[in-house]
Every structure is written in C-alpha cells, then in structure tokens.
PDB file of C-alpha atoms in Angstrom:
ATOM      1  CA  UNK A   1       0.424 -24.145  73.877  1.00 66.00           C
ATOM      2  CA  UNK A   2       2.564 -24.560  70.847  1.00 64.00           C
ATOM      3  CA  UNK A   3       5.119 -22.215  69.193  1.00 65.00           C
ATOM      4  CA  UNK A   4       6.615 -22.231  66.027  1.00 77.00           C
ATOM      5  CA  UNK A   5       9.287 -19.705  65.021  1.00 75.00           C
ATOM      6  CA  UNK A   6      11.270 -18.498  61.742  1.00 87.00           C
ATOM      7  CA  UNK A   7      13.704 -16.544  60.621  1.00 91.00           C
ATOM      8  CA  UNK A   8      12.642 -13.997  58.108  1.00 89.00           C
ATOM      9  CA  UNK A   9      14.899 -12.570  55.624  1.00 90.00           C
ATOM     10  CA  UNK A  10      14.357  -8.754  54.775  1.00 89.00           C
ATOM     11  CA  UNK A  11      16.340  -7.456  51.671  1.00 91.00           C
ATOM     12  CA  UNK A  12      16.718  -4.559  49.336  1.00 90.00           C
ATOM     13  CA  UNK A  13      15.221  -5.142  46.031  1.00 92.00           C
ATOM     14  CA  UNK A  14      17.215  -8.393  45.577  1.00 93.00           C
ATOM     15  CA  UNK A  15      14.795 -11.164  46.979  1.00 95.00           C
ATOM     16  CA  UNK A  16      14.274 -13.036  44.279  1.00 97.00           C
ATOM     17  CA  UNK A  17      17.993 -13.655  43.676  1.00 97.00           C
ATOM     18  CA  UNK A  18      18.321 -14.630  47.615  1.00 96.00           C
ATOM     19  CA  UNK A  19      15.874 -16.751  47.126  1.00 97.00           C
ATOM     20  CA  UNK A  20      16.788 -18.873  44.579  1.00 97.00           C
ATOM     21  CA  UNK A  21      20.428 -19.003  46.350  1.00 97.00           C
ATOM     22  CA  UNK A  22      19.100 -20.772  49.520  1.00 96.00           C
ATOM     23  CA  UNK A  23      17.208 -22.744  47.367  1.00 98.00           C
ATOM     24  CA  UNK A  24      20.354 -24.425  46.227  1.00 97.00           C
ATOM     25  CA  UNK A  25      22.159 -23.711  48.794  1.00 96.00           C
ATOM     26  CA  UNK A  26      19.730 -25.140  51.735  1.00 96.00           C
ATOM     27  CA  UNK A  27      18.625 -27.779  48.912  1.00 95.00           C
ATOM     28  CA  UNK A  28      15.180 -25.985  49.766  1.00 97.00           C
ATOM     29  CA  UNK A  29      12.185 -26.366  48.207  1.00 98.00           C
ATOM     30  CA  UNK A  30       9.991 -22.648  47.303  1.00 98.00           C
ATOM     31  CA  UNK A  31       6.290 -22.875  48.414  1.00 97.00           C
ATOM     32  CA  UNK A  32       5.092 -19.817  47.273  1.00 96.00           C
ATOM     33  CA  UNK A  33       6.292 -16.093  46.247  1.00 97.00           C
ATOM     34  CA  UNK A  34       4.141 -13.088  46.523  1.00 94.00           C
ATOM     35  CA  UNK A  35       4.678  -9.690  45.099  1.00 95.00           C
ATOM     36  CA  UNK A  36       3.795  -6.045  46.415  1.00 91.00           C
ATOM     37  CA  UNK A  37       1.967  -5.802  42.516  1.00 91.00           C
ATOM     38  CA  UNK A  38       0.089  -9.339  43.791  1.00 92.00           C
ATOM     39  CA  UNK A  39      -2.199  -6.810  46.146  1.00 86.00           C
ATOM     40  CA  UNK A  40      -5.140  -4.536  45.226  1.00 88.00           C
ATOM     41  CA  UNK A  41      -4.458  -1.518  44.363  1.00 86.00           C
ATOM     42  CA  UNK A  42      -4.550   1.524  46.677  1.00 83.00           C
ATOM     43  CA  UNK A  43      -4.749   4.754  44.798  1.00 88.00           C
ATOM     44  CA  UNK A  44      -3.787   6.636  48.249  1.00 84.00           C
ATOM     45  CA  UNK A  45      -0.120   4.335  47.249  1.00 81.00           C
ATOM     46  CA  UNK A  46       0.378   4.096  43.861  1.00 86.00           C
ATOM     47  CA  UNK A  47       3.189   0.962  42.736  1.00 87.00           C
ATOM     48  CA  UNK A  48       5.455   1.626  39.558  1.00 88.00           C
ATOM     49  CA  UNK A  49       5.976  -1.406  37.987  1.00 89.00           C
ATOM     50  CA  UNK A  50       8.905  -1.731  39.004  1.00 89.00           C
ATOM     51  CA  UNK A  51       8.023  -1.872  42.656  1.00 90.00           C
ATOM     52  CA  UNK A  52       5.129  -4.116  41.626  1.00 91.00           C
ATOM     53  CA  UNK A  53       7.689  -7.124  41.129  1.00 95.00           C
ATOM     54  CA  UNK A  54       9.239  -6.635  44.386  1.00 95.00           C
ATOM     55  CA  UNK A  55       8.627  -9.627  46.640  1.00 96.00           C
ATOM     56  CA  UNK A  56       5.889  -9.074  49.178  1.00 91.00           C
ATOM     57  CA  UNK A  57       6.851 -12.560  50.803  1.00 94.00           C
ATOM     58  CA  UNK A  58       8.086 -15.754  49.484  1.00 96.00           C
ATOM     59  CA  UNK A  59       8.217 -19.092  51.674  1.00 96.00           C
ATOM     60  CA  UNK A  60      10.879 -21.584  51.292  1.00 97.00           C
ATOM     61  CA  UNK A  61      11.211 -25.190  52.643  1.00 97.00           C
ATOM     62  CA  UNK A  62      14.381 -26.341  54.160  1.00 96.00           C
ATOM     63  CA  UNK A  63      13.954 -29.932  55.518  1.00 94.00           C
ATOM     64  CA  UNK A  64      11.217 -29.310  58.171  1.00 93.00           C
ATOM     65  CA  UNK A  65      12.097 -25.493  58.841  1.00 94.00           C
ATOM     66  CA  UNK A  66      10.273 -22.606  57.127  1.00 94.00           C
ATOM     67  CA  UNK A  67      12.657 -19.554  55.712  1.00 95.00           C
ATOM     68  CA  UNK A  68      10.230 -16.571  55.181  1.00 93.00           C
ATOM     69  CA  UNK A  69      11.802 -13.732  52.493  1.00 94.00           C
ATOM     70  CA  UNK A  70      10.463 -10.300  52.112  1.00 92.00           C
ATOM     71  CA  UNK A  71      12.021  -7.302  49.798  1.00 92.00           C
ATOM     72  CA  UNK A  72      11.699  -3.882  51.792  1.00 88.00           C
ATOM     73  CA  UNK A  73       8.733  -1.587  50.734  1.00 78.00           C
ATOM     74  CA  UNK A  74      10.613   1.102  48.461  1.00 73.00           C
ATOM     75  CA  UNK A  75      11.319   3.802  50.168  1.00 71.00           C
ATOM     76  CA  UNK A  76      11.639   2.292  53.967  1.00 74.00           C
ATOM     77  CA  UNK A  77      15.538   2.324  54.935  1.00 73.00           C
ATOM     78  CA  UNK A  78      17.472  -1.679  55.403  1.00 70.00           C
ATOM     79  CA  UNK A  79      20.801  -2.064  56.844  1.00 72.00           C
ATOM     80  CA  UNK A  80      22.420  -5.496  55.891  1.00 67.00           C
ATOM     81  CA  UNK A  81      24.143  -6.554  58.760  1.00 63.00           C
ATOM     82  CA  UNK A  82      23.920 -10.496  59.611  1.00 55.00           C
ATOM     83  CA  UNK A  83      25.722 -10.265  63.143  1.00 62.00           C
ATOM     84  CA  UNK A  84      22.821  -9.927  65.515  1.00 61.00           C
ATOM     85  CA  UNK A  85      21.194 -13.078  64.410  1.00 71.00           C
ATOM     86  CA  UNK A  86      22.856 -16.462  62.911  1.00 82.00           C
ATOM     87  CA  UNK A  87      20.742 -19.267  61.300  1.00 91.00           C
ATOM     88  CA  UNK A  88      22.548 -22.617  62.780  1.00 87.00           C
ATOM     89  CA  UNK A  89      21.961 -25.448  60.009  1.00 92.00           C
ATOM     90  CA  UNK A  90      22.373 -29.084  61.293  1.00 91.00           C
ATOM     91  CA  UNK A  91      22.801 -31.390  58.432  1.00 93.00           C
ATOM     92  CA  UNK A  92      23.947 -35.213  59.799  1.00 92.00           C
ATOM     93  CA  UNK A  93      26.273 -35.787  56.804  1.00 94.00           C
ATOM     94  CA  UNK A  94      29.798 -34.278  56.792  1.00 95.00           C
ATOM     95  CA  UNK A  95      29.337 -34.788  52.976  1.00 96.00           C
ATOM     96  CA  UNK A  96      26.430 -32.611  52.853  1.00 94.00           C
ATOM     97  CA  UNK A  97      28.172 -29.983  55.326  1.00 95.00           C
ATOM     98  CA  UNK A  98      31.203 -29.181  53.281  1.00 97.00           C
ATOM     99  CA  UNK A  99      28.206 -28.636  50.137  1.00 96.00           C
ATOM    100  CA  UNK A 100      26.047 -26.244  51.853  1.00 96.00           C
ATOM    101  CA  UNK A 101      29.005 -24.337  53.569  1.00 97.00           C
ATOM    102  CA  UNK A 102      30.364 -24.111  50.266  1.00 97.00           C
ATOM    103  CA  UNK A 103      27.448 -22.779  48.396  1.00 97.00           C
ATOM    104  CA  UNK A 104      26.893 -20.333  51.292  1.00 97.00           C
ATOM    105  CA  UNK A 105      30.539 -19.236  50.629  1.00 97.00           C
ATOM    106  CA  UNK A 106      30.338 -18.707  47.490  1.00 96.00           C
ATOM    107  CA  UNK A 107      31.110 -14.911  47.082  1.00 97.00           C
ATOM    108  CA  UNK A 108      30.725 -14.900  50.719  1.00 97.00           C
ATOM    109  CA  UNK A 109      33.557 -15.098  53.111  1.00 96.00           C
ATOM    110  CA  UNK A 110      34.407 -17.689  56.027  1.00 97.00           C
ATOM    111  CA  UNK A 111      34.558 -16.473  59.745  1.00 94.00           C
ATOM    112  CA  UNK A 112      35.600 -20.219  60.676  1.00 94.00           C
ATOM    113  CA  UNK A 113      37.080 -22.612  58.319  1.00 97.00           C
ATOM    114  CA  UNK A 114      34.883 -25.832  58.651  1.00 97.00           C
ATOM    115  CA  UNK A 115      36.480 -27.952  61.640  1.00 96.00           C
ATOM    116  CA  UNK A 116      36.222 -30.506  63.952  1.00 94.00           C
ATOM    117  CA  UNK A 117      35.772 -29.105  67.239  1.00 92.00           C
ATOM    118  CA  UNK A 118      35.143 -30.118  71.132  1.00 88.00           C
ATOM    119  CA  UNK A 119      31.189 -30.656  70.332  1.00 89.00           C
ATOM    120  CA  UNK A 120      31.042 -31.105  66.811  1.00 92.00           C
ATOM    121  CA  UNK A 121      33.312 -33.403  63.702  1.00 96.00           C
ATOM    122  CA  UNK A 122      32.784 -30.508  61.696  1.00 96.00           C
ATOM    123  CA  UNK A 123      32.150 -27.170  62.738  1.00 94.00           C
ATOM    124  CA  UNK A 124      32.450 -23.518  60.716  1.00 96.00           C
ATOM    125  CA  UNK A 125      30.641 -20.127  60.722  1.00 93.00           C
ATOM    126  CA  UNK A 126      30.445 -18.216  56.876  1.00 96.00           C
ATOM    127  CA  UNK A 127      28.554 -14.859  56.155  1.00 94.00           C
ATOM    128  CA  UNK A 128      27.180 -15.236  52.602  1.00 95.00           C
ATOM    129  CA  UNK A 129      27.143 -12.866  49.564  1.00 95.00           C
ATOM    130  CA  UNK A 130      23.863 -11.268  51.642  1.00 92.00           C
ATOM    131  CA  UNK A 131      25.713 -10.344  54.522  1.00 90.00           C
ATOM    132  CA  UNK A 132      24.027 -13.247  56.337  1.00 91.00           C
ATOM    133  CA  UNK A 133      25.780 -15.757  58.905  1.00 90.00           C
ATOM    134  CA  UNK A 134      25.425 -19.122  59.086  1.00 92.00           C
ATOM    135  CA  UNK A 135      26.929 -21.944  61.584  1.00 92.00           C
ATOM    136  CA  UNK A 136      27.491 -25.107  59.942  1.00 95.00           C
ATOM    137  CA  UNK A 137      27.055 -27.727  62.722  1.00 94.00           C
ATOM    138  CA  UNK A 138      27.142 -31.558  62.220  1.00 94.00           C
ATOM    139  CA  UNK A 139      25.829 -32.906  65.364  1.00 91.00           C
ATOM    140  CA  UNK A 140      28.634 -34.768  67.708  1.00 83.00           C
ATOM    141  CA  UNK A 141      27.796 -38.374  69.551  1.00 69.00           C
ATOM    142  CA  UNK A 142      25.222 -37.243  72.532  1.00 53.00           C
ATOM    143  CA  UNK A 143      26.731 -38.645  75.416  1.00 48.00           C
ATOM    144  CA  UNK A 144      25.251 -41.180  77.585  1.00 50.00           C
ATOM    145  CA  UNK A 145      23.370 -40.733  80.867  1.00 49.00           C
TER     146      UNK A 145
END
C-alpha cells in the first residue's frame, strides 16, 4: 500500500494572491487553478460573479511535493491560524535557505532568526503574511553507523 499526503491551504477570498506568493517563494511551479464559476451551475446555489472567481482548487509544484490551495465557499466561517500545523521545507543550499525564508518573511514575521543549530547549519521558523508557519531546515551531515 502506498500513501501520499499534502498540505492543503484553505483561505478567505485571497487564494489567488497566496498562490502566486509560494510560487515565488517555494520557486513552485502552478499546475492548474480551478474556480467555484469553473462548475455547472446549480440553480438550488446560485454564484455572483464575484464568488464565481473564487478558487475552487489550484495545485502547485514545489520540487517533488504537491501544495493544494482552496478559497472557502462564501459564506462558510475560516480562522487563520498557522500554529497547529507547520510545513518543514528542506532545501540543501544555505544560499537557497536564506531566499525562501526571506520571501516567506516578507510582511511576515520571524519566530526564529535563521541559525545554525545542534541538527541543522541553518535552522529558523517564520509565519508568513497568511498567518502560515514554516521551518526552514537545511539538512545537517547524517551521521555514520
């Protein structure tokens, strides 16, 4: 048996500007963006067209992972609250660290100013403009055994 998991990213009406941050930010790569207007429509739930250009569910590529992005359906409630669950991003590159840590911070804030630590050269945690939290984690030497 094989599974696969994935964070998904829920927000309020401001997908499509999430989106194209962790595009640059994760130097991702969008596969595909649906909208709620992309459906048929149900006269039983009539869209404004405002809510039709909400995002149903985009899909972005980030090295081999797969970030899935959703806007809530207008009308549901969303709390914004990246504590409970942190994306850990492993680049190999210092170089590359400091960039995405500093994208992510950008209007964000820093928990943990990147660091080299017991496990790690360089090592930080920063929630973004989204309220999301990120570990930046360039993998130490694996000891020998």
């Amino acid at each position: 048996m094989s599974i696969r998991l994935n964070p998904y990213f829920v927000f309020n009406g401001n997908t499509r500007e999430a989106l194209d941050f962790y595009e640059k930010a994760l130097r991702g790569s969008v596969v595909g963006i649906m909208t709620f207007g992309d459906l048929p429509e149900d006269p039983n739930h009539p869209l404004t067209d405002e809510m039709k250009t909400l995002v149903m569910h985009a899909h972005l590529k980030v090295g081999n992972a797969d970030l899935m992005f959703s806007d809530t359906f207008p009308g549901t409630s969303h709390q914004a609250d990246g504590d409970t669950v942190q994306i850990a991003i492993h680049p190999t590159e210092e170089t590359i660290a400091r960039e995405i840590f500093a994208a992510l911070e950008d209007g964000g804030q820093v928990v943990m100013p990147l660091q080299k630590t017991d496990w790690s050269p360089l090592y930080g945690i920063v929630k973004d403009r989204f309220g999301v939290t990120f570990q930046v984690n360039v993998p130490g030497e694996q000891p020998q055994g």
